[in-house]
XYZ file of N, CA, C and O in Angstrom:
404
model
N 1.195 -0.896 -0.084
C 0.057 0.153 0.485
C 0.552 1.045 -0.262
O 1.921 1.612 0.875
N 0.708 2.351 -0.725
C 1.671 3.515 -0.968
C 1.462 4.584 0.042
O 0.011 3.935 1.187
N 1.838 5.259 0.304
C 2.067 5.902 1.550
C 0.898 7.114 1.640
O 0.167 7.334 2.298
N 0.365 7.461 0.337
C -0.584 8.113 -0.303
C -2.009 7.382 0.215
O -2.948 8.450 1.337
N -2.110 6.198 0.286
C -3.365 5.571 0.526
C -3.550 5.248 1.604
O -3.978 5.480 2.782
N -2.253 5.295 2.405
C -2.310 4.387 3.644
C -2.717 6.175 4.473
O -3.191 6.069 6.016
N -1.353 6.996 4.482
C -2.077 8.486 5.146
C -3.896 8.875 5.132
O -4.554 8.973 5.816
N -4.179 8.464 3.623
C -5.989 8.710 3.178
C -6.617 7.633 4.306
O -7.445 8.069 4.971
N -6.210 6.588 4.546
C -7.275 5.429 5.290
C -6.994 5.888 6.907
O -7.739 6.214 7.710
N -5.445 6.740 7.032
C -5.555 6.694 8.529
C -6.440 8.637 8.760
O -7.198 8.214 10.437
N -6.471 9.029 8.248
C -7.039 10.118 8.184
C -8.597 10.041 8.187
O -9.478 10.766 8.864
N -9.148 9.309 7.326
C -10.363 8.402 7.465
C -10.815 8.178 8.684
O -12.059 8.421 9.099
N -10.031 7.335 9.736
C -10.195 6.578 10.962
C -10.524 7.684 11.770
O -11.052 7.872 12.674
N -9.374 8.598 12.024
C -9.639 9.997 12.812
C -10.798 10.458 12.929
O -11.662 10.753 13.351
N -11.204 10.657 11.323
C -12.534 11.746 11.583
C -13.156 11.580 11.472
O -14.722 11.186 12.048
N -13.677 10.010 11.226
C -15.013 9.112 11.979
C -14.820 8.557 13.610
O -15.405 8.885 14.029
N -13.713 8.932 13.724
C -13.710 8.115 15.598
C -14.164 9.848 16.100
O -14.422 9.983 17.492
N -13.667 10.879 15.768
C -14.250 12.274 16.028
C -15.511 12.591 16.055
O -16.278 13.225 16.613
N -15.999 12.110 14.902
C -17.312 12.501 14.668
C -17.855 11.639 15.363
O -19.078 12.342 16.283
N -18.097 10.404 15.758
C -18.675 9.573 16.750
C -18.314 9.586 17.598
O -19.560 9.794 18.733
N -17.656 10.668 18.322
C -17.333 10.735 19.993
C -17.858 12.210 19.662
O -18.067 12.579 20.602
N -17.910 13.062 19.422
C -18.961 14.694 19.224
C -20.386 13.863 19.155
O -20.953 14.538 19.912
N -21.045 13.452 18.253
C -21.929 12.879 18.584
C -22.365 12.243 19.866
O -23.606 12.171 20.018
N -21.078 11.439 20.482
C -22.131 10.611 21.370
C -21.968 12.013 22.321
O -22.493 12.030 23.941
N -20.796 12.665 22.574
C -21.116 13.745 23.409
C -22.150 14.631 23.334
O -22.731 15.080 24.639
N -22.965 14.951 22.617
C -23.886 16.105 22.212
C -24.858 15.583 22.510
O -25.662 15.878 23.115
N -24.904 13.800 22.618
C -26.192 12.917 22.880
C -26.485 13.118 24.421
O -27.169 13.342 25.275
N -25.407 13.134 24.958
C -24.922 12.830 26.440
C -25.764 14.571 27.261
O -26.232 14.487 28.131
N -25.070 15.178 26.831
C -25.464 16.738 27.079
C -26.458 17.277 26.574
O -27.501 18.289 26.938
N -27.566 16.201 26.040
C -28.681 16.947 25.248
C -30.146 16.543 25.950
O -31.166 17.151 25.725
N -30.309 16.237 27.094
C -31.284 16.013 28.298
C -32.003 15.557 27.762
O -33.047 15.129 28.074
N -31.829 14.184 27.081
C -32.499 13.107 26.741
C -33.254 12.726 27.718
O -32.414 12.297 29.219
N -34.366 12.274 27.749
C -35.098 11.626 28.486
C -35.444 10.387 28.377
O -36.155 9.273 28.730
N -34.594 9.129 27.787
C -34.223 8.294 27.437
C -33.867 7.230 29.086
O -33.632 7.712 29.754
N -33.770 6.160 28.035
C -33.408 5.012 29.288
C -32.374 5.161 30.401
O -32.403 4.384 31.223
N -31.268 5.966 29.812
C -30.216 6.303 29.927
C -30.075 7.719 30.490
O -29.341 7.807 31.047
N -31.339 8.226 30.871
C -31.008 9.919 31.077
C -30.776 9.475 32.891
O -31.630 8.561 33.893
N -30.267 10.215 33.592
C -30.268 10.378 34.969
C -31.386 10.395 35.871
O -32.503 11.712 35.088
N -31.947 9.586 36.899
C -32.715 9.801 38.094
C -32.283 11.289 38.912
O -33.628 11.631 39.228
N -31.353 11.386 39.178
C -31.319 12.278 39.957
C -30.138 13.496 39.314
O -29.926 13.479 38.558
N -29.469 14.179 40.414
C -29.258 15.600 39.776
C -30.132 16.620 39.163
O -31.661 16.930 39.962
N -29.552 18.071 38.978
C -30.008 19.253 38.506
C -29.473 19.584 37.156
O -28.698 19.453 36.838
N -30.622 20.571 36.360
C -29.689 21.045 35.079
C -29.926 22.543 35.546
O -31.240 23.321 35.879
N -28.825 23.324 34.746
C -28.965 24.470 35.426
C -29.185 25.111 34.098
O -28.299 25.050 33.042
N -29.925 26.445 34.272
C -30.351 27.089 32.894
C -30.614 27.786 32.398
O -31.318 28.926 33.948
N -30.679 28.650 31.606
C -31.245 30.260 31.415
C -32.982 30.065 31.122
O -33.291 28.698 31.196
N -33.298 30.478 32.506
C -35.002 31.175 32.154
C -35.234 32.698 32.654
O -34.795 33.333 33.500
N -35.670 33.282 31.042
C -36.059 34.640 31.361
C -34.327 35.365 30.985
O -33.563 35.045 30.311
N -34.767 36.009 32.058
C -33.085 36.766 32.289
C -32.715 36.446 33.158
O -31.649 37.035 33.416
N -32.424 35.333 33.882
C -31.728 34.728 35.321
C -31.537 33.157 34.896
O -31.852 32.754 33.960
N -30.488 32.761 35.825
C -30.204 31.098 36.090
C -31.246 30.773 36.721
O -31.285 31.068 37.998
N -32.080 29.563 36.391
C -32.540 29.058 37.049
C -31.984 27.228 37.173
O -31.085 27.204 36.310
N -32.637 26.578 38.652
C -32.214 25.445 38.696
C -33.329 24.423 38.605
O -34.828 24.611 38.602
N -33.467 23.708 37.517
C -34.745 22.803 37.307
C -34.094 21.121 37.693
O -32.908 20.871 37.753
N -35.209 20.066 37.953
C -34.610 18.625 37.996
C -34.515 18.512 36.975
O -34.765 18.904 35.439
N -34.120 17.103 36.430
C -33.162 17.119 35.015
C -34.320 16.103 33.980
O -33.928 15.956 33.429
N -35.704 16.036 35.177
C -36.840 15.460 33.393
C -37.504 16.819 32.904
O -38.537 16.191 32.745
N -36.819 18.013 33.470
C -37.431 19.004 32.571
C -38.484 19.391 33.136
O -39.541 20.225 32.611
N -39.147 19.230 34.354
C -39.830 20.158 35.035
C -39.890 21.145 35.544
O -39.062 22.188 34.634
N -40.616 21.955 36.036
C -40.434 23.346 37.108
C -39.670 23.687 37.523
O -38.943 22.446 38.309
N -39.144 24.639 37.684
C -37.945 25.038 38.152
C -38.092 24.892 39.720
O -39.417 25.473 40.243
N -36.792 24.522 39.964
C -37.151 24.054 41.623
C -36.488 25.492 42.228
O -36.428 25.473 43.441
N -35.709 26.342 41.365
C -34.767 27.347 42.261
C -34.771 28.291 41.161
O -33.632 28.367 40.349
N -35.080 29.731 41.565
C -34.944 30.829 40.912
C -33.180 31.528 41.254
O -33.831 31.807 42.585
N -32.667 31.924 40.207
C -31.784 32.631 41.406
C -31.307 34.069 41.077
O -32.688 34.809 39.802
N -30.806 35.020 41.811
C -30.975 36.551 40.623
C -29.759 36.530 39.987
O -29.092 37.912 40.029
N -28.643 35.548 39.981
C -27.742 35.259 38.583
C -28.023 36.201 37.238
O -29.455 35.264 36.642
N -28.142 37.521 36.878
C -28.517 37.802 35.772
C -27.191 37.421 34.370
O -26.391 37.768 34.476
N -28.214 37.113 33.444
C -27.560 35.895 32.425
C -26.947 37.237 31.703
O -25.699 37.068 31.552
N -27.073 38.642 31.670
C -26.308 39.689 30.611
C -25.273 39.886 31.502
O -24.070 40.080 30.781
N -25.088 39.192 32.930
C -23.716 39.689 33.646
C -22.962 38.651 33.198
O -21.632 38.169 33.651
N -23.151 37.511 32.485
C -22.265 36.223 32.622
C -22.036 36.772 30.793
O -21.605 37.309 29.721
N -20.325 36.133 31.171
C -19.164 35.807 29.494
C -20.523 35.378 28.309
O -21.077 34.413 29.274
N -20.298 34.834 27.363
C -20.835 34.826 26.326
C -20.717 33.331 26.137
O -21.738 32.548 26.094
N -19.794 32.644 26.696
C -19.530 30.963 26.883
C -20.257 30.706 27.979
O -20.948 29.531 27.557
N -20.462 31.111 29.063
C -21.668 30.737 29.807
C -23.165 30.933 29.270
O -23.570 29.830 29.617
N -22.977 31.565 28.832
C -24.617 31.892 28.336
C -24.868 30.930 27.188
O -26.306 30.502 27.118
N -24.271 30.672 26.837
C -24.235 29.774 25.442
C -24.576 28.629 26.027
O -25.337 27.259 26.008
N -23.820 27.875 27.062
C -23.823 26.698 27.785
C -25.149 26.583 28.709
O -25.340 25.880 28.569
N -25.789 27.592 29.044
C -27.147 27.703 30.082
C -28.000 27.605 29.024
O -29.033 27.281 29.439
N -28.160 28.120 27.513
C -28.732 27.803 26.927
C -29.385 26.406 26.504
O -30.800 26.128 26.245
N -28.526 25.491 26.512
C -28.281 23.846 26.908
C -28.386 23.228 27.607
O -29.622 22.393 27.741
N -27.914 24.280 28.702
C -28.583 23.656 30.089
C -27.328 23.109 30.501
O -26.336 22.140 30.262
N -26.874 23.233 31.936
C -25.890 22.037 33.026
C -25.719 21.461 33.292
O -26.461 21.456 34.471
N -25.824 20.474 33.418
C -26.321 19.013 34.031
C -25.644 19.144 35.466
O -24.018 18.932 34.800
N -25.585 18.816 36.399
C -25.152 18.738 38.022
C -25.384 17.811 38.835
O -26.832 17.409 38.185
N -24.306 15.891 38.884
C -25.290 15.432 39.735
C -25.262 15.281 40.640
O -26.180 14.282 41.471
N -24.938 16.405 41.958
C -25.406 16.552 43.356
C -25.249 17.941 43.245
O -25.033 18.763 43.140
N -25.591 17.960 44.829
C -26.082 19.412 45.319
C -24.674 20.180 45.899
O -24.563 21.251 45.510
N -23.966 19.430 45.614
C -22.048 20.530 46.111
C -21.764 20.617 44.810
O -21.439 21.780 44.705
N -22.032 20.016 43.564
C -22.009 20.218 41.874
C -22.620 21.847 41.816
O -22.117 22.387 41.428
N -23.682 21.663 42.691
C -24.229 22.740 42.463
C -24.278 23.916 42.880
O -24.192 25.093 42.407
N -23.873 23.735 44.000
C -23.647 25.000 44.751
C -22.562 25.797 44.203
O -22.316 26.485 44.296
N -21.763 24.665 43.494
C -20.088 25.158 42.770
C -20.611 26.082 41.703
O -19.691 27.000 41.603
N -21.001 25.536 41.194
C -21.523 25.964 39.604
C -21.906 27.191 39.965
O -21.540 28.558 39.568
N -23.331 27.588 40.961
C -24.163 28.380 41.415
C -23.081 29.685 42.138
O -22.750 31.118 41.445
N -22.054 29.544 42.551
C -21.369 30.193 43.220
C -19.956 30.663 42.167
O -20.212 31.527 41.581
N -19.481 29.920 41.354
C -19.003 30.286 40.076
C -20.084 31.298 39.076
O -18.968 32.651 38.455
N -21.054 31.085 38.610
C -21.853 31.866 37.914
C -21.729 33.430 38.526
O -22.215 34.158 37.766
N -21.926 33.252 39.932
C -22.473 34.432 40.620
C -21.248 34.960 41.007
O -21.682 36.894 41.394
N -20.631 34.571 40.768
C -19.153 35.304 41.179
C -18.134 36.277 40.162
O -18.580 36.375 38.695
């Protein structure tokens, strides 16, 4: 097999692996309610002009904060549009502290 064909095959394998892992990552953070969805935890996301905390099943907000979206960097605002999943109350406290400071 010549070198160009080997390089092309290796590149195709890398692109395929990166694409597959990207889809897996996107699915994991999409808030899916399928059988693999977490039963515990919280989702921190934008609600109106502020940050709010929701149950992982997407029910009503369990906590509205006074953290204003306009005060956050754009990276945080984008993440909050999709929702940030946290596994427990300790992680929740840390992320709310980070967003509020």
